[in-house]
CSV table of C-alpha atoms in Angstrom, one decimal:
chain,number,residue,atom,x,y,z
B,1,UNK,CA,0.4,-0.2,-0.3
B,2,UNK,CA,1.8,3.4,-1.4
B,3,UNK,CA,0.8,6.5,1.4
B,4,UNK,CA,1.1,9.6,-0.2
B,5,UNK,CA,2.8,12.1,2.2
B,6,UNK,CA,3.1,15.9,2.0
B,7,UNK,CA,6.1,17.0,2.5
B,8,UNK,CA,6.9,21.1,3.2
B,9,UNK,CA,10.2,22.4,2.3
B,10,UNK,CA,9.8,25.9,3.3
B,11,UNK,CA,12.0,27.1,6.8
B,12,UNK,CA,10.1,26.2,9.5
B,13,UNK,CA,9.0,29.5,11.9
B,14,UNK,CA,11.4,30.9,14.3
B,15,UNK,CA,11.1,29.7,17.7
B,16,UNK,CA,9.5,32.2,20.1
B,17,UNK,CA,11.2,32.9,23.5
B,18,UNK,CA,8.1,34.7,24.3
B,19,UNK,CA,7.1,37.8,26.8
B,20,UNK,CA,9.5,36.6,28.9
B,21,UNK,CA,11.4,33.7,27.8
B,22,UNK,CA,13.0,31.2,30.5
B,23,UNK,CA,16.7,32.2,28.9
B,24,UNK,CA,18.4,30.4,31.4
B,25,UNK,CA,17.1,27.4,30.4
B,26,UNK,CA,17.5,27.9,27.3
B,27,UNK,CA,20.8,28.7,27.2
B,28,UNK,CA,21.9,25.7,29.9
B,29,UNK,CA,20.3,23.4,26.8
B,30,UNK,CA,22.7,25.6,24.5
B,31,UNK,CA,25.7,24.6,26.4
B,32,UNK,CA,24.4,20.7,27.1
B,33,UNK,CA,25.0,20.3,22.4
B,34,UNK,CA,27.9,22.6,22.7
B,35,UNK,CA,30.5,22.6,25.2
B,36,UNK,CA,32.7,25.0,23.4
B,37,UNK,CA,30.9,27.9,24.3
B,38,UNK,CA,30.8,29.2,27.7
B,39,UNK,CA,27.1,31.7,28.5
B,40,UNK,CA,27.0,33.4,31.3
B,41,UNK,CA,23.6,35.4,32.2
B,42,UNK,CA,23.2,37.4,35.3
B,43,UNK,CA,22.4,40.7,37.1
B,44,UNK,CA,24.7,43.7,36.3
B,45,UNK,CA,26.3,44.2,39.7
B,46,UNK,CA,28.6,46.5,38.3
B,47,UNK,CA,31.0,45.2,36.2
B,48,UNK,CA,32.9,46.8,33.4
B,49,UNK,CA,32.0,44.6,30.3
B,50,UNK,CA,35.7,43.4,30.4
B,51,UNK,CA,35.7,43.2,34.2
B,52,UNK,CA,32.5,40.9,33.7
B,53,UNK,CA,34.3,39.0,31.1
B,54,UNK,CA,37.6,37.9,33.0
B,55,UNK,CA,35.2,36.5,35.5
B,56,UNK,CA,33.2,34.6,33.7
B,57,UNK,CA,36.3,33.2,32.2
B,58,UNK,CA,38.8,32.9,34.7
B,59,UNK,CA,37.5,30.3,35.9
B,60,UNK,CA,37.4,28.0,33.2
B,61,UNK,CA,40.7,27.4,33.0
B,62,UNK,CA,41.0,29.5,29.7
B,63,UNK,CA,43.0,32.4,30.3
B,64,UNK,CA,45.6,30.3,32.1
B,65,UNK,CA,45.5,26.9,30.7
B,66,UNK,CA,48.9,25.9,31.3
B,67,UNK,CA,49.9,26.6,33.6
B,68,UNK,CA,49.2,31.0,34.2
B,69,UNK,CA,52.7,31.8,35.6
B,70,UNK,CA,55.3,30.5,33.1
B,71,UNK,CA,57.5,32.8,31.3
B,72,UNK,CA,56.8,31.8,27.6
B,73,UNK,CA,53.7,34.0,25.6
B,74,UNK,CA,50.5,33.2,26.0
B,75,UNK,CA,47.0,34.5,22.9
B,76,UNK,CA,45.3,36.0,25.9
B,77,UNK,CA,44.6,38.7,27.6
B,78,UNK,CA,47.4,38.6,30.9
B,79,UNK,CA,44.4,41.1,33.0
B,80,UNK,CA,41.1,42.6,33.4
B,81,UNK,CA,42.6,45.9,31.0
B,82,UNK,CA,43.8,44.2,28.5
B,83,UNK,CA,40.9,41.7,28.2
B,84,UNK,CA,38.9,45.7,28.1
B,85,UNK,CA,40.8,46.9,25.5
B,86,UNK,CA,40.4,42.8,23.8
B,87,UNK,CA,36.6,43.7,23.6
B,88,UNK,CA,37.6,47.1,21.5
B,89,UNK,CA,34.4,46.3,19.1
B,90,UNK,CA,30.8,48.4,19.9
B,91,UNK,CA,27.8,46.5,18.8
B,92,UNK,CA,24.2,48.0,18.8
B,93,UNK,CA,21.6,46.8,20.3
B,94,UNK,CA,19.9,46.1,16.5
B,95,UNK,CA,23.0,44.5,15.2
B,96,UNK,CA,23.8,42.2,18.4
B,97,UNK,CA,21.4,39.6,17.6
B,98,UNK,CA,23.2,37.7,14.3
B,99,UNK,CA,26.2,38.3,16.7
B,100,UNK,CA,25.1,36.6,20.1
B,101,UNK,CA,23.7,34.1,17.2
B,102,UNK,CA,27.3,33.7,15.6
B,103,UNK,CA,28.6,33.3,18.6
B,104,UNK,CA,26.3,30.4,19.1
B,105,UNK,CA,26.0,28.7,16.4
B,106,UNK,CA,29.2,29.4,14.2
B,107,UNK,CA,32.4,26.7,14.2
B,108,UNK,CA,35.5,28.7,14.4
B,109,UNK,CA,37.7,26.9,12.7
B,110,UNK,CA,35.7,24.8,10.4
B,111,UNK,CA,33.7,26.9,7.9
B,112,UNK,CA,30.8,26.3,6.8
B,113,UNK,CA,26.7,26.2,7.5
B,114,UNK,CA,24.6,27.2,10.3
B,115,UNK,CA,23.2,24.4,10.6
B,116,UNK,CA,19.6,23.3,11.4
B,117,UNK,CA,20.3,25.3,15.3
B,118,UNK,CA,20.4,28.8,13.5
B,119,UNK,CA,17.2,29.5,14.1
B,120,UNK,CA,17.2,28.8,17.6
B,121,UNK,CA,20.0,30.5,18.4
B,122,UNK,CA,18.1,33.0,16.6
B,123,UNK,CA,15.6,33.6,19.0
B,124,UNK,CA,18.6,33.7,22.0
B,125,UNK,CA,19.7,36.4,20.4
B,126,UNK,CA,16.2,37.9,20.2
B,127,UNK,CA,15.8,37.2,23.8
B,128,UNK,CA,18.9,38.3,25.0
B,129,UNK,CA,18.2,41.7,23.5
B,130,UNK,CA,14.6,42.5,24.4
B,131,UNK,CA,15.8,41.0,28.3
B,132,UNK,CA,18.8,43.8,28.0
B,133,UNK,CA,16.9,46.2,26.5
B,134,UNK,CA,17.7,48.9,23.8
B,135,UNK,CA,20.2,51.4,25.3
B,136,UNK,CA,21.8,47.9,26.9
B,137,UNK,CA,26.0,48.8,26.0
B,138,UNK,CA,27.0,45.5,24.1
B,139,UNK,CA,30.8,44.8,23.3
B,140,UNK,CA,32.8,42.0,20.9
B,141,UNK,CA,35.9,40.8,20.4
B,142,UNK,CA,36.0,40.8,17.0
B,143,UNK,CA,34.4,39.4,14.2
B,144,UNK,CA,35.0,36.2,14.0
B,145,UNK,CA,31.9,34.7,15.1
B,146,UNK,CA,29.6,37.1,13.2
B,147,UNK,CA,29.4,37.2,8.9
B,148,UNK,CA,26.6,38.9,8.4
B,149,UNK,CA,27.5,42.0,8.0
B,150,UNK,CA,30.7,44.3,6.2
B,151,UNK,CA,33.2,43.1,9.3
B,152,UNK,CA,34.3,40.3,7.6
B,153,UNK,CA,34.6,37.1,9.5
B,154,UNK,CA,38.5,37.6,9.9
B,155,UNK,CA,40.1,40.2,12.4
B,156,UNK,CA,40.0,39.5,16.6
B,157,UNK,CA,41.3,39.4,19.7
B,158,UNK,CA,42.1,36.8,21.8
B,159,UNK,CA,40.3,36.7,25.1
B,160,UNK,CA,41.5,33.7,25.5
B,161,UNK,CA,43.9,31.1,25.5
B,162,UNK,CA,42.5,28.9,22.8
B,163,UNK,CA,43.1,29.3,18.8
B,164,UNK,CA,39.9,30.7,18.1
B,165,UNK,CA,37.5,32.9,20.1
B,166,UNK,CA,34.9,35.0,20.0
B,167,UNK,CA,33.4,37.0,22.5
B,168,UNK,CA,29.9,39.2,22.9
B,169,UNK,CA,29.4,41.0,26.1
B,170,UNK,CA,26.1,42.2,27.3
B,171,UNK,CA,25.3,44.9,29.7
B,172,UNK,CA,21.5,46.2,30.3
B,173,UNK,CA,18.2,47.4,31.8
B,174,UNK,CA,19.8,44.9,35.2
B,175,UNK,CA,21.1,42.3,34.0
B,176,UNK,CA,24.9,40.7,32.4
B,177,UNK,CA,25.4,38.5,29.7
B,178,UNK,CA,28.7,37.0,28.1
B,179,UNK,CA,28.9,34.3,25.7
B,180,UNK,CA,32.5,33.3,24.3
B,181,UNK,CA,32.9,30.0,21.5
B,182,UNK,CA,36.7,28.6,21.5
B,183,UNK,CA,38.2,26.7,19.2
B,184,UNK,CA,41.6,24.5,17.8
B,185,UNK,CA,42.7,22.8,14.9
């Protein structure tokens, strides 16, 4: 017996995180799926972008993976001041959703498509920008994960000891978020 199935090849509608999404749950699930991503969503307690990024990344070992005290050079920032300098790109709230999605989804080593989880990454990006509000201040270390705009995907200032990394940090509306991705070839 032959059964006809009507399959749609249209892209699915965007994920709706709702007006009050539980972004903590979404982000926790994301980190489980993508272990080379570091995600922090918390309260804005007055830390600068660089201090916040440093405080989130320091316990991961990504700032000093070898020893932290040896004499050979390492690629990441050595202190909060250097981290602040690395987060030199100002990203507008309007531009932030694709930067967030790119940092969440993109493989930094092997260029390719974003895959089927891109709509979820887009929804998370929109949800975070909505949560932090239109006056939020966003900073990034470069455009290595961001390919949608004219800045390209080739330039960044390291925020970790990884060969490749991307970070976006946002502060606004009483909330603070750090999203970092790493890659090794």
